[in-house]
mmCIF file with all atom_site columns, C-alpha atoms in Angstrom:
data_model
loop_
_atom_site.group_PDB
_atom_site.id
_atom_site.type_symbol
_atom_site.label_atom_id
_atom_site.label_alt_id
_atom_site.label_comp_id
_atom_site.label_asym_id
_atom_site.label_entity_id
_atom_site.label_seq_id
_atom_site.pdbx_PDB_ins_code
_atom_site.Cartn_x
_atom_site.Cartn_y
_atom_site.Cartn_z
_atom_site.occupancy
_atom_site.B_iso_or_equiv
_atom_site.pdbx_formal_charge
_atom_site.auth_seq_id
_atom_site.auth_comp_id
_atom_site.auth_asym_id
_atom_site.auth_atom_id
_atom_site.pdbx_PDB_model_num
ATOM 1   C CA . MET A 1 1   ? 20.787  -9.429  5.131   1.00 80.00 ? 24  MET A CA 1
ATOM 2   C CA . SER A 1 2   ? 23.183  -7.414  3.374   1.00 91.00 ? 25  SER A CA 1
ATOM 3   C CA . THR A 1 3   ? 24.742  -4.100  4.728   1.00 93.00 ? 26  THR A CA 1
ATOM 4   C CA . LYS A 1 4   ? 22.615  -2.174  1.631   1.00 94.00 ? 27  LYS A CA 1
ATOM 5   C CA . GLU A 1 5   ? 19.537  -4.254  2.302   1.00 93.00 ? 28  GLU A CA 1
ATOM 6   C CA . LYS A 1 6   ? 20.225  -2.969  6.460   1.00 95.00 ? 29  LYS A CA 1
ATOM 7   C CA . ILE A 1 7   ? 20.489  0.592   4.905   1.00 96.00 ? 30  ILE A CA 1
ATOM 8   C CA . LEU A 1 8   ? 17.233  0.597   3.249   1.00 95.00 ? 31  LEU A CA 1
ATOM 9   C CA . ASN A 1 9   ? 15.583  -0.836  6.157   1.00 95.00 ? 32  ASN A CA 1
ATOM 10  C CA . GLU A 1 10  ? 16.481  1.699   8.648   1.00 97.00 ? 33  GLU A CA 1
ATOM 11  C CA . ALA A 1 11  ? 16.206  4.432   5.924   1.00 97.00 ? 34  ALA A CA 1
ATOM 12  C CA . LEU A 1 12  ? 12.822  3.305   5.258   1.00 96.00 ? 35  LEU A CA 1
ATOM 13  C CA . ARG A 1 13  ? 11.918  3.085   9.568   1.00 96.00 ? 36  ARG A CA 1
ATOM 14  C CA . LEU A 1 14  ? 13.271  6.651   10.336  1.00 97.00 ? 37  LEU A CA 1
ATOM 15  C CA . PHE A 1 15  ? 11.575  7.753   7.247   1.00 96.00 ? 38  PHE A CA 1
ATOM 16  C CA . SER A 1 16  ? 8.083   6.576   8.417   1.00 95.00 ? 39  SER A CA 1
ATOM 17  C CA . GLU A 1 17  ? 8.866   8.095   12.117  1.00 95.00 ? 40  GLU A CA 1
ATOM 18  C CA . LYS A 1 18  ? 10.299  11.494  11.216  1.00 94.00 ? 41  LYS A CA 1
ATOM 19  C CA . GLY A 1 19  ? 9.447   11.595  7.768   1.00 93.00 ? 42  GLY A CA 1
ATOM 20  C CA . TYR A 1 20  ? 12.177  12.014  4.912   1.00 94.00 ? 43  TYR A CA 1
ATOM 21  C CA . SER A 1 21  ? 13.145  15.748  5.246   1.00 92.00 ? 44  SER A CA 1
ATOM 22  C CA . ASP A 1 22  ? 13.959  15.109  9.059   1.00 95.00 ? 45  ASP A CA 1
ATOM 23  C CA . VAL A 1 23  ? 16.325  12.270  8.609   1.00 96.00 ? 46  VAL A CA 1
ATOM 24  C CA . TYR A 1 24  ? 20.003  12.558  7.645   1.00 95.00 ? 47  TYR A CA 1
ATOM 25  C CA . VAL A 1 25  ? 22.677  10.406  6.019   1.00 95.00 ? 48  VAL A CA 1
ATOM 26  C CA . GLY A 1 26  ? 24.486  9.892   9.598   1.00 95.00 ? 49  GLY A CA 1
ATOM 27  C CA . ASP A 1 27  ? 21.187  9.254   11.224  1.00 96.00 ? 50  ASP A CA 1
ATOM 28  C CA . ILE A 1 28  ? 20.978  6.450   8.627   1.00 97.00 ? 51  ILE A CA 1
ATOM 29  C CA . ALA A 1 29  ? 24.652  5.003   9.183   1.00 96.00 ? 52  ALA A CA 1
ATOM 30  C CA . GLU A 1 30  ? 24.066  5.306   12.833  1.00 96.00 ? 53  GLU A CA 1
ATOM 31  C CA . ALA A 1 31  ? 21.122  3.478   12.523  1.00 96.00 ? 54  ALA A CA 1
ATOM 32  C CA . VAL A 1 32  ? 22.561  0.677   10.849  1.00 96.00 ? 55  VAL A CA 1
ATOM 33  C CA . GLY A 1 33  ? 25.970  0.430   13.360  1.00 95.00 ? 56  GLY A CA 1
ATOM 34  C CA . ILE A 1 34  ? 28.407  2.008   10.320  1.00 95.00 ? 57  ILE A CA 1
ATOM 35  C CA . LYS A 1 35  ? 30.006  5.801   9.715   1.00 93.00 ? 58  LYS A CA 1
ATOM 36  C CA . ALA A 1 36  ? 28.587  7.841   6.715   1.00 91.00 ? 59  ALA A CA 1
ATOM 37  C CA . PRO A 1 37  ? 31.412  7.172   4.965   1.00 92.00 ? 60  PRO A CA 1
ATOM 38  C CA . SER A 1 38  ? 30.794  3.121   5.141   1.00 93.00 ? 61  SER A CA 1
ATOM 39  C CA . LEU A 1 39  ? 27.380  4.345   3.661   1.00 93.00 ? 62  LEU A CA 1
ATOM 40  C CA . TYR A 1 40  ? 28.220  6.052   0.611   1.00 94.00 ? 63  TYR A CA 1
ATOM 41  C CA . LYS A 1 41  ? 30.215  3.250   -0.627  1.00 93.00 ? 64  LYS A CA 1
ATOM 42  C CA . HIS A 1 42  ? 26.497  1.604   -1.504  1.00 95.00 ? 65  HIS A CA 1
ATOM 43  C CA . PHE A 1 43  ? 24.571  4.653   -1.884  1.00 95.00 ? 66  PHE A CA 1
ATOM 44  C CA . LYS A 1 44  ? 25.249  8.061   -3.430  1.00 94.00 ? 67  LYS A CA 1
ATOM 45  C CA . GLY A 1 45  ? 23.415  9.864   -0.947  1.00 93.00 ? 68  GLY A CA 1
ATOM 46  C CA . LYS A 1 46  ? 19.695  10.276  0.679   1.00 94.00 ? 69  LYS A CA 1
ATOM 47  C CA . GLN A 1 47  ? 18.380  10.898  -2.492  1.00 94.00 ? 70  GLN A CA 1
ATOM 48  C CA . GLU A 1 48  ? 19.378  7.343   -4.004  1.00 96.00 ? 71  GLU A CA 1
ATOM 49  C CA . ILE A 1 49  ? 18.401  5.790   -0.543  1.00 96.00 ? 72  ILE A CA 1
ATOM 50  C CA . PHE A 1 50  ? 14.929  7.297   -1.261  1.00 94.00 ? 73  PHE A CA 1
ATOM 51  C CA . ASP A 1 51  ? 14.604  6.416   -4.976  1.00 93.00 ? 74  ASP A CA 1
ATOM 52  C CA . SER A 1 52  ? 15.675  2.394   -3.738  1.00 94.00 ? 75  SER A CA 1
ATOM 53  C CA . CYS A 1 53  ? 12.960  2.770   -1.355  1.00 92.00 ? 76  CYS A CA 1
ATOM 54  C CA . VAL A 1 54  ? 10.663  3.394   -3.902  1.00 91.00 ? 77  VAL A CA 1
ATOM 55  C CA . GLU A 1 55  ? 11.455  0.884   -6.048  1.00 92.00 ? 78  GLU A CA 1
ATOM 56  C CA . LYS A 1 56  ? 11.464  -1.632  -3.188  1.00 91.00 ? 79  LYS A CA 1
ATOM 57  C CA . PHE A 1 57  ? 7.900   -0.645  -2.552  1.00 91.00 ? 80  PHE A CA 1
ATOM 58  C CA . TYR A 1 58  ? 6.629   -0.980  -6.262  1.00 89.00 ? 81  TYR A CA 1
ATOM 59  C CA . GLU A 1 59  ? 8.463   -4.362  -5.994  1.00 90.00 ? 82  GLU A CA 1
ATOM 60  C CA . ARG A 1 60  ? 6.495   -5.744  -2.904  1.00 90.00 ? 83  ARG A CA 1
ATOM 61  C CA . MET A 1 61  ? 3.395   -4.295  -4.399  1.00 86.00 ? 84  MET A CA 1
ATOM 62  C CA . THR A 1 62  ? 4.002   -6.311  -7.641  1.00 85.00 ? 85  THR A CA 1
ATOM 63  C CA . GLN A 1 63  ? 4.543   -9.428  -5.695  1.00 86.00 ? 86  GLN A CA 1
ATOM 64  C CA . VAL A 1 64  ? 1.587   -8.868  -3.467  1.00 84.00 ? 87  VAL A CA 1
ATOM 65  C CA . ARG A 1 65  ? -0.869  -8.319  -6.492  1.00 78.00 ? 88  ARG A CA 1
ATOM 66  C CA . ASN A 1 66  ? 0.565   -11.756 -8.202  1.00 79.00 ? 89  ASN A CA 1
ATOM 67  C CA . ASN A 1 67  ? 0.140   -13.527 -4.630  1.00 79.00 ? 90  ASN A CA 1
ATOM 68  C CA . LEU A 1 68  ? -3.355  -12.396 -4.344  1.00 73.00 ? 91  LEU A CA 1
ATOM 69  C CA . MET A 1 69  ? -3.941  -13.471 -8.098  1.00 67.00 ? 92  MET A CA 1
ATOM 70  C CA . LEU A 1 70  ? -5.530  -10.227 -9.019  1.00 64.00 ? 93  LEU A CA 1
ATOM 71  C CA . PRO A 1 71  ? -7.220  -10.138 -12.496 1.00 56.00 ? 94  PRO A CA 1
ATOM 72  C CA . GLU A 1 72  ? -4.822  -9.004  -15.312 1.00 55.00 ? 95  GLU A CA 1
ATOM 73  C CA . THR A 1 73  ? -1.661  -9.802  -13.195 1.00 54.00 ? 96  THR A CA 1
ATOM 74  C CA . PRO A 1 74  ? 0.830   -12.674 -14.335 1.00 48.00 ? 97  PRO A CA 1
ATOM 75  C CA . GLU A 1 75  ? 0.033   -14.675 -11.881 1.00 49.00 ? 98  GLU A CA 1
ATOM 76  C CA . ALA A 1 76  ? -3.861  -14.399 -12.419 1.00 51.00 ? 99  ALA A CA 1
ATOM 77  C CA . GLN A 1 77  ? -5.747  -17.873 -12.009 1.00 49.00 ? 100 GLN A CA 1
ATOM 78  C CA . ILE A 1 78  ? -9.218  -16.123 -10.628 1.00 51.00 ? 101 ILE A CA 1
ATOM 79  C CA . THR A 1 79  ? -11.401 -15.265 -14.016 1.00 54.00 ? 102 THR A CA 1
ATOM 80  C CA . TYR A 1 80  ? -13.512 -12.431 -13.690 1.00 54.00 ? 103 TYR A CA 1
ATOM 81  C CA . GLU A 1 81  ? -16.019 -14.781 -14.773 1.00 59.00 ? 104 GLU A CA 1
ATOM 82  C CA . THR A 1 82  ? -15.787 -16.347 -11.654 1.00 67.00 ? 105 THR A CA 1
ATOM 83  C CA . ALA A 1 83  ? -14.975 -14.486 -8.988  1.00 67.00 ? 106 ALA A CA 1
ATOM 84  C CA . ASP A 1 84  ? -17.395 -14.425 -5.667  1.00 74.00 ? 107 ASP A CA 1
ATOM 85  C CA . LEU A 1 85  ? -17.431 -13.268 -2.725  1.00 77.00 ? 108 LEU A CA 1
ATOM 86  C CA . ASN A 1 86  ? -14.647 -15.471 -1.486  1.00 82.00 ? 109 ASN A CA 1
ATOM 87  C CA . ASN A 1 87  ? -12.751 -14.013 -3.560  1.00 80.00 ? 110 ASN A CA 1
ATOM 88  C CA . ILE A 1 88  ? -13.435 -10.281 -3.348  1.00 81.00 ? 111 ILE A CA 1
ATOM 89  C CA . ILE A 1 89  ? -12.760 -10.930 0.505   1.00 86.00 ? 112 ILE A CA 1
ATOM 90  C CA . ASP A 1 90  ? -9.635  -12.274 -0.082  1.00 85.00 ? 113 ASP A CA 1
ATOM 91  C CA . PHE A 1 91  ? -8.651  -9.695  -2.461  1.00 83.00 ? 114 PHE A CA 1
ATOM 92  C CA . SER A 1 92  ? -9.622  -6.474  -0.033  1.00 87.00 ? 115 SER A CA 1
ATOM 93  C CA . VAL A 1 93  ? -8.215  -8.243  3.218   1.00 91.00 ? 116 VAL A CA 1
ATOM 94  C CA . GLY A 1 94  ? -5.311  -9.038  1.374   1.00 89.00 ? 117 GLY A CA 1
ATOM 95  C CA . LEU A 1 95  ? -4.825  -5.281  0.274   1.00 88.00 ? 118 LEU A CA 1
ATOM 96  C CA . PHE A 1 96  ? -5.447  -4.046  3.531   1.00 92.00 ? 119 PHE A CA 1
ATOM 97  C CA . MET A 1 97  ? -3.268  -6.345  5.525   1.00 93.00 ? 120 MET A CA 1
ATOM 98  C CA . PHE A 1 98  ? -0.158  -4.748  2.659   1.00 91.00 ? 121 PHE A CA 1
ATOM 99  C CA . TYR A 1 99  ? -1.227  -1.422  3.238   1.00 91.00 ? 122 TYR A CA 1
ATOM 100 C CA . TRP A 1 100 ? -1.458  -1.817  6.955   1.00 94.00 ? 123 TRP A CA 1
ATOM 101 C CA . LYS A 1 101 ? 1.344   -4.129  8.345   1.00 93.00 ? 124 LYS A CA 1
ATOM 102 C CA . ASP A 1 102 ? 3.714   -4.953  5.486   1.00 93.00 ? 125 ASP A CA 1
ATOM 103 C CA . GLU A 1 103 ? 7.027   -4.110  6.768   1.00 91.00 ? 126 GLU A CA 1
ATOM 104 C CA . VAL A 1 104 ? 7.856   -2.106  3.580   1.00 93.00 ? 127 VAL A CA 1
ATOM 105 C CA . ALA A 1 105 ? 4.194   -0.984  2.659   1.00 93.00 ? 128 ALA A CA 1
ATOM 106 C CA . SER A 1 106 ? 3.375   0.386   5.920   1.00 94.00 ? 129 SER A CA 1
ATOM 107 C CA . LYS A 1 107 ? 6.396   2.400   6.360   1.00 95.00 ? 130 LYS A CA 1
ATOM 108 C CA . PHE A 1 108 ? 6.590   3.721   3.143   1.00 93.00 ? 131 PHE A CA 1
ATOM 109 C CA . ARG A 1 109 ? 2.816   5.148   3.416   1.00 94.00 ? 132 ARG A CA 1
ATOM 110 C CA . LYS A 1 110 ? 3.335   6.389   6.823   1.00 94.00 ? 133 LYS A CA 1
ATOM 111 C CA . MET A 1 111 ? 6.533   8.108   5.466   1.00 94.00 ? 134 MET A CA 1
ATOM 112 C CA . LEU A 1 112 ? 4.574   9.678   2.599   1.00 94.00 ? 135 LEU A CA 1
ATOM 113 C CA . MET A 1 113 ? 1.966   10.695  4.700   1.00 93.00 ? 136 MET A CA 1
ATOM 114 C CA . ILE A 1 114 ? 4.075   12.440  7.067   1.00 94.00 ? 137 ILE A CA 1
ATOM 115 C CA . GLU A 1 115 ? 5.646   14.470  4.167   1.00 93.00 ? 138 GLU A CA 1
ATOM 116 C CA . ARG A 1 116 ? 2.739   15.295  1.369   1.00 93.00 ? 139 ARG A CA 1
ATOM 117 C CA . TYR A 1 117 ? 2.428   18.672  3.318   1.00 93.00 ? 140 TYR A CA 1
ATOM 118 C CA . ARG A 1 118 ? 5.800   19.602  2.908   1.00 92.00 ? 141 ARG A CA 1
ATOM 119 C CA . ASN A 1 119 ? 7.048   18.353  -0.293  1.00 92.00 ? 142 ASN A CA 1
ATOM 120 C CA . GLN A 1 120 ? 4.897   18.260  -3.680  1.00 94.00 ? 143 GLN A CA 1
ATOM 121 C CA . GLU A 1 121 ? 6.606   15.604  -5.085  1.00 92.00 ? 144 GLU A CA 1
ATOM 122 C CA . LEU A 1 122 ? 6.196   13.089  -2.566  1.00 92.00 ? 145 LEU A CA 1
ATOM 123 C CA . ASN A 1 123 ? 2.803   14.371  -2.367  1.00 94.00 ? 146 ASN A CA 1
ATOM 124 C CA . LYS A 1 124 ? 2.457   13.141  -5.838  1.00 94.00 ? 147 LYS A CA 1
ATOM 125 C CA . ILE A 1 125 ? 3.859   9.819   -5.265  1.00 92.00 ? 148 ILE A CA 1
ATOM 126 C CA . TYR A 1 126 ? 1.521   9.625   -1.948  1.00 93.00 ? 149 TYR A CA 1
ATOM 127 C CA . GLU A 1 127 ? -1.766  10.439  -4.398  1.00 93.00 ? 150 GLU A CA 1
ATOM 128 C CA . ASP A 1 128 ? -0.317  7.830   -7.150  1.00 92.00 ? 151 ASP A CA 1
ATOM 129 C CA . LEU A 1 129 ? -0.045  5.007   -4.928  1.00 89.00 ? 152 LEU A CA 1
ATOM 130 C CA . PHE A 1 130 ? -2.295  5.403   -2.214  1.00 90.00 ? 153 PHE A CA 1
ATOM 131 C CA . VAL A 1 131 ? -5.168  7.754   -3.523  1.00 92.00 ? 154 VAL A CA 1
ATOM 132 C CA . ASN A 1 132 ? -6.026  8.360   -7.221  1.00 93.00 ? 155 ASN A CA 1
ATOM 133 C CA . GLY A 1 133 ? -3.721  5.611   -8.662  1.00 91.00 ? 156 GLY A CA 1
ATOM 134 C CA . ALA A 1 134 ? -5.019  3.233   -6.524  1.00 89.00 ? 157 ALA A CA 1
ATOM 135 C CA . VAL A 1 135 ? -8.878  4.003   -7.498  1.00 93.00 ? 158 VAL A CA 1
ATOM 136 C CA . GLN A 1 136 ? -8.124  4.009   -11.223 1.00 92.00 ? 159 GLN A CA 1
ATOM 137 C CA . TYR A 1 137 ? -6.767  0.528   -10.828 1.00 86.00 ? 160 TYR A CA 1
ATOM 138 C CA . GLU A 1 138 ? -9.873  -0.499  -8.712  1.00 86.00 ? 161 GLU A CA 1
ATOM 139 C CA . GLU A 1 139 ? -11.800 1.143   -11.490 1.00 90.00 ? 162 GLU A CA 1
ATOM 140 C CA . PHE A 1 140 ? -9.946  -0.857  -14.144 1.00 86.00 ? 163 PHE A CA 1
ATOM 141 C CA . ILE A 1 141 ? -10.612 -4.078  -11.797 1.00 82.00 ? 164 ILE A CA 1
ATOM 142 C CA . PHE A 1 142 ? -14.623 -3.157  -11.506 1.00 85.00 ? 165 PHE A CA 1
ATOM 143 C CA . SER A 1 143 ? -14.837 -2.131  -14.984 1.00 87.00 ? 166 SER A CA 1
ATOM 144 C CA . SER A 1 144 ? -13.720 -5.752  -16.274 1.00 82.00 ? 167 SER A CA 1
ATOM 145 C CA . LEU A 1 145 ? -15.958 -6.974  -13.708 1.00 82.00 ? 168 LEU A CA 1
ATOM 146 C CA . ILE A 1 146 ? -19.109 -5.284  -14.694 1.00 86.00 ? 169 ILE A CA 1
ATOM 147 C CA . THR A 1 147 ? -18.409 -6.313  -18.480 1.00 85.00 ? 170 THR A CA 1
ATOM 148 C CA . ALA A 1 148 ? -18.445 -9.838  -16.933 1.00 80.00 ? 171 ALA A CA 1
ATOM 149 C CA . GLY A 1 149 ? -21.713 -9.386  -15.350 1.00 82.00 ? 172 GLY A CA 1
ATOM 150 C CA . VAL A 1 150 ? -20.259 -10.386 -12.021 1.00 80.00 ? 173 VAL A CA 1
ATOM 151 C CA . ILE A 1 151 ? -20.775 -6.621  -11.069 1.00 82.00 ? 174 ILE A CA 1
ATOM 152 C CA . LYS A 1 152 ? -23.864 -4.970  -11.496 1.00 88.00 ? 175 LYS A CA 1
ATOM 153 C CA . LYS A 1 153 ? -23.918 -2.082  -14.528 1.00 90.00 ? 176 LYS A CA 1
ATOM 154 C CA . GLU A 1 154 ? -22.836 0.948   -12.489 1.00 92.00 ? 177 GLU A CA 1
ATOM 155 C CA . ASN A 1 155 ? -20.457 3.480   -12.730 1.00 95.00 ? 178 ASN A CA 1
ATOM 156 C CA . PRO A 1 156 ? -17.095 1.877   -12.271 1.00 94.00 ? 179 PRO A CA 1
ATOM 157 C CA . HIS A 1 157 ? -15.598 5.107   -10.758 1.00 96.00 ? 180 HIS A CA 1
ATOM 158 C CA . ILE A 1 158 ? -18.002 5.136   -7.880  1.00 95.00 ? 181 ILE A CA 1
ATOM 159 C CA . VAL A 1 159 ? -18.100 1.496   -7.491  1.00 93.00 ? 182 VAL A CA 1
ATOM 160 C CA . ALA A 1 160 ? -14.087 1.542   -6.864  1.00 93.00 ? 183 ALA A CA 1
ATOM 161 C CA . LEU A 1 161 ? -14.603 4.188   -4.658  1.00 94.00 ? 184 LEU A CA 1
ATOM 162 C CA . ARG A 1 162 ? -17.160 2.330   -2.627  1.00 92.00 ? 185 ARG A CA 1
ATOM 163 C CA . PHE A 1 163 ? -14.744 -0.693  -2.480  1.00 90.00 ? 186 PHE A CA 1
ATOM 164 C CA . TYR A 1 164 ? -11.614 0.959   -1.897  1.00 91.00 ? 187 TYR A CA 1
ATOM 165 C CA . THR A 1 165 ? -12.836 4.016   0.435   1.00 93.00 ? 188 THR A CA 1
ATOM 166 C CA . PRO A 1 166 ? -12.434 1.244   3.790   1.00 92.00 ? 189 PRO A CA 1
ATOM 167 C CA . ILE A 1 167 ? -9.355  -0.218  2.612   1.00 90.00 ? 190 ILE A CA 1
ATOM 168 C CA . PHE A 1 168 ? -7.568  3.235   2.605   1.00 92.00 ? 191 PHE A CA 1
ATOM 169 C CA . TYR A 1 169 ? -9.480  4.181   5.891   1.00 93.00 ? 192 TYR A CA 1
ATOM 170 C CA . LEU A 1 170 ? -8.833  1.138   8.008   1.00 95.00 ? 193 LEU A CA 1
ATOM 171 C CA . PRO A 1 171 ? -4.957  1.142   8.029   1.00 94.00 ? 194 PRO A CA 1
ATOM 172 C CA . GLN A 1 172 ? -4.943  4.552   9.406   1.00 92.00 ? 195 GLN A CA 1
ATOM 173 C CA . LYS A 1 173 ? -7.792  3.939   12.165  1.00 95.00 ? 196 LYS A CA 1
ATOM 174 C CA . TYR A 1 174 ? -5.880  1.023   13.470  1.00 96.00 ? 197 TYR A CA 1
ATOM 175 C CA . ASP A 1 175 ? -2.480  2.076   12.770  1.00 94.00 ? 198 ASP A CA 1
ATOM 176 C CA . MET A 1 176 ? -1.973  2.985   16.597  1.00 94.00 ? 199 MET A CA 1
ATOM 177 C CA . HIS A 1 177 ? -3.679  -0.301  17.560  1.00 96.00 ? 200 HIS A CA 1
ATOM 178 C CA . PRO A 1 178 ? -1.426  -3.104  15.755  1.00 94.00 ? 201 PRO A CA 1
ATOM 179 C CA . GLU A 1 179 ? -2.957  -5.945  18.275  1.00 96.00 ? 202 GLU A CA 1
ATOM 180 C CA . GLN A 1 180 ? -6.532  -5.370  17.016  1.00 97.00 ? 203 GLN A CA 1
ATOM 181 C CA . GLU A 1 181 ? -6.114  -7.049  13.874  1.00 96.00 ? 204 GLU A CA 1
ATOM 182 C CA . GLU A 1 182 ? -9.020  -9.091  13.987  1.00 96.00 ? 205 GLU A CA 1
ATOM 183 C CA . GLU A 1 183 ? -11.181 -6.891  14.845  1.00 97.00 ? 206 GLU A CA 1
ATOM 184 C CA . ALA A 1 184 ? -9.847  -4.802  11.666  1.00 96.00 ? 207 ALA A CA 1
ATOM 185 C CA . LYS A 1 185 ? -10.473 -7.980  9.711   1.00 95.00 ? 208 LYS A CA 1
ATOM 186 C CA . ARG A 1 186 ? -14.113 -8.262  10.975  1.00 96.00 ? 209 ARG A CA 1
ATOM 187 C CA . GLU A 1 187 ? -14.675 -4.637  10.281  1.00 96.00 ? 210 GLU A CA 1
ATOM 188 C CA . LEU A 1 188 ? -13.475 -4.760  6.488   1.00 95.00 ? 211 LEU A CA 1
ATOM 189 C CA . ILE A 1 189 ? -15.237 -8.172  5.945   1.00 95.00 ? 212 ILE A CA 1
ATOM 190 C CA . SER A 1 190 ? -18.587 -6.779  6.895   1.00 95.00 ? 213 SER A CA 1
ATOM 191 C CA . VAL A 1 191 ? -18.239 -3.848  4.935   1.00 93.00 ? 214 VAL A CA 1
ATOM 192 C CA . VAL A 1 192 ? -17.139 -6.116  1.581   1.00 91.00 ? 215 VAL A CA 1
ATOM 193 C CA . LYS A 1 193 ? -19.982 -8.066  2.483   1.00 92.00 ? 216 LYS A CA 1
ATOM 194 C CA . GLU A 1 194 ? -22.399 -5.518  2.628   1.00 93.00 ? 217 GLU A CA 1
ATOM 195 C CA . PHE A 1 195 ? -20.494 -4.172  -0.945  1.00 91.00 ? 218 PHE A CA 1
ATOM 196 C CA . CYS A 1 196 ? -21.189 -7.351  -2.750  1.00 87.00 ? 219 CYS A CA 1
ATOM 197 C CA . GLU A 1 197 ? -24.835 -7.617  -1.662  1.00 89.00 ? 220 GLU A CA 1
ATOM 198 C CA . THR A 1 198 ? -25.115 -3.926  -3.261  1.00 91.00 ? 221 THR A CA 1
ATOM 199 C CA . TYR A 1 199 ? -23.166 -4.410  -6.403  1.00 86.00 ? 222 TYR A CA 1
ATOM 200 C CA . LYS A 1 200 ? -22.927 -8.386  -7.183  1.00 79.00 ? 223 LYS A CA 1
ATOM 201 C CA . GLY A 1 201 ? -24.501 -9.103  -10.420 1.00 65.00 ? 224 GLY A CA 1
#
């Protein structure tokens, strides 16, 4: 791992534990095991480190969506017409594990949860990624599933809310209990099965 990657990893870890506001360049340098002047060889300052963390998160999110082969992503192999219960469970568990335990996403989410009450700009990022933006993305997916007849003709916004709410809630429920992964997955799958019974076309 390069020094630049170590800086980003340690910065994100510190941000997730203390919040962006309470972490200083010296803290990051110390965590990496270098002096602050050496850190400036890689980044102009804390803002550039944060911007790189945002970029890293988006890259990771795109990669995960492609790996899950979600509809309308470049690697998608599952069409709206052939999506079934197992596909929807796979989507759900994959997204849940990404938000909960992914080494980038989980730390980024925790940092934004700390900072959203201090910093309007970071709250906007939090809402775009984990609240409004996430629901809008799911609404887009379910609108297409409704059009394809996979999901009943219901309000796609409400369907998206019903689907996304447990994915948003469960990482917070289990954040302090990472060892309960199988229990968390079982809880999510039971909710998804009920969701599919309600909305499958």
